[in-house]
């Protein structure tokens, strides 16, 4: 058993609501807003097949010293490694698509994605997750 930090789970931002509080995740998101007073960065990544996107509210207070203006600019794609701190379903249970589900995370590492082919990234993450699921299913049997 390792005493080091546990590895992060690579996932699409849209999969964050399926995670548990305390899970360590790595995801890509597009900056939709930044609130300097609270140190919260709002990230989205709407997939074409989704009618409503997930909103990731990322607390960046632990990484402020290394945070650049580029990483808080609306429209910038960034990578985040952090811990899920809260998962809130859509605001109105009667209308599931009235407001996007919100996931709160604490960033421990954040960096610009640079020029990224978002569709290729989505396909790669889905493929990797399918392989990992297949491997774990084979080990369980």
XYZ file of C-alpha atoms in Angstrom:
141
model
C 0.000 0.000 0.000
C 1.358 3.382 -1.030
C 1.641 6.294 1.387
C 1.658 8.863 -1.428
C -1.313 10.831 -2.717
C -3.956 8.787 -4.450
C -4.214 9.094 -8.237
C -6.847 11.251 -9.861
C -9.643 9.816 -11.994
C -9.625 11.241 -15.533
C -13.194 12.094 -16.524
C -15.237 14.418 -18.653
C -16.641 17.421 -16.813
C -20.127 16.102 -17.604
C -19.372 12.977 -15.510
C -18.541 14.954 -12.348
C -22.092 14.647 -10.889
C -21.552 10.854 -10.742
C -18.547 11.274 -8.455
C -18.588 11.254 -4.667
C -17.468 13.992 -2.289
C -13.764 13.401 -1.644
C -13.028 11.812 -5.036
C -9.856 13.088 -6.688
C -10.560 13.947 -10.334
C -8.850 15.353 -13.408
C -10.966 17.119 -16.020
C -10.914 19.703 -18.787
C -13.257 22.691 -18.779
C -13.886 26.007 -20.475
C -13.885 29.097 -18.256
C -17.331 30.711 -18.172
C -16.591 33.118 -15.295
C -14.169 33.915 -12.489
C -14.962 35.605 -9.194
C -11.709 36.927 -7.683
C -13.333 37.836 -4.335
C -14.225 34.195 -3.638
C -11.522 32.550 -5.751
C -14.082 30.487 -7.659
C -13.654 29.622 -11.311
C -16.787 28.441 -13.175
C -16.069 25.845 -15.862
C -18.333 24.217 -18.440
C -17.961 21.670 -21.215
C -21.204 21.085 -23.044
C -21.214 17.915 -25.099
C -23.242 17.933 -28.341
C -25.609 15.183 -27.133
C -26.425 16.990 -23.879
C -29.392 19.316 -23.476
C -27.887 20.849 -20.337
C -24.273 21.187 -19.316
C -22.721 20.612 -15.913
C -21.264 23.633 -14.136
C -18.049 22.991 -12.210
C -17.393 25.606 -9.537
C -13.701 25.266 -8.794
C -12.156 26.835 -5.700
C -8.692 27.987 -6.812
C -7.543 29.536 -3.529
C -4.885 26.836 -2.994
C -3.311 27.573 -6.394
C -3.601 31.386 -6.477
C 0.161 31.912 -6.480
C 0.530 30.012 -9.737
C -2.751 31.163 -11.330
C -2.290 33.375 -14.391
C -4.705 35.821 -15.987
C -4.908 33.524 -19.028
C -6.280 30.731 -16.854
C -9.186 32.878 -15.664
C -10.110 34.360 -19.049
C -13.605 33.471 -20.307
C -13.306 30.966 -23.157
C -9.957 29.549 -22.008
C -9.722 25.744 -21.772
C -7.967 24.522 -18.627
C -7.095 21.227 -16.972
C -7.905 20.757 -13.301
C -6.829 18.171 -10.773
C -8.744 18.447 -7.542
C -11.177 16.997 -5.042
C -14.955 16.967 -5.264
C -16.335 18.974 -2.330
C -20.058 18.992 -3.167
C -22.439 17.711 -5.838
C -25.759 19.518 -6.289
C -28.370 18.188 -8.740
C -30.296 20.599 -10.935
C -31.983 23.299 -8.868
C -35.590 22.331 -9.621
C -36.340 18.630 -9.235
C -39.544 19.025 -11.285
C -37.660 20.419 -14.255
C -34.373 18.498 -14.527
C -33.035 20.721 -17.293
C -34.040 24.073 -15.779
C -30.570 24.624 -14.345
C -27.364 22.733 -14.869
C -26.170 20.429 -12.106
C -23.391 22.066 -10.080
C -20.307 20.320 -8.838
C -17.946 22.035 -6.424
C -14.280 21.117 -6.453
C -11.089 22.208 -4.710
C -8.259 22.603 -7.226
C -4.821 21.344 -6.205
C -3.319 21.763 -9.681
C -4.505 23.786 -12.650
C -2.923 24.495 -16.032
C -3.892 25.867 -19.444
C -4.847 23.269 -22.027
C -3.469 25.334 -24.876
C -4.768 24.553 -28.351
C -6.847 21.445 -27.731
C -8.967 19.427 -30.147
C -11.968 19.088 -27.801
C -13.720 16.363 -29.856
C -10.553 14.251 -29.936
C -10.103 14.758 -26.182
C -13.705 13.626 -25.542
C -13.193 10.492 -27.656
C -9.885 9.709 -25.929
C -11.347 10.013 -22.417
C -14.362 7.897 -23.354
C -12.082 5.257 -24.874
C -9.786 5.218 -21.848
C -12.733 4.947 -19.447
C -14.188 2.068 -21.502
C -10.854 0.222 -21.332
C -10.537 0.814 -17.580
C -14.105 -0.372 -16.998
C -13.484 -3.469 -19.107
C -10.286 -4.256 -17.187
C -11.971 -3.871 -13.790
C -14.925 -6.007 -14.899
C -12.541 -8.801 -15.990
C -10.669 -8.658 -12.666
C -13.926 -8.865 -10.707
C -15.036 -12.059 -12.457
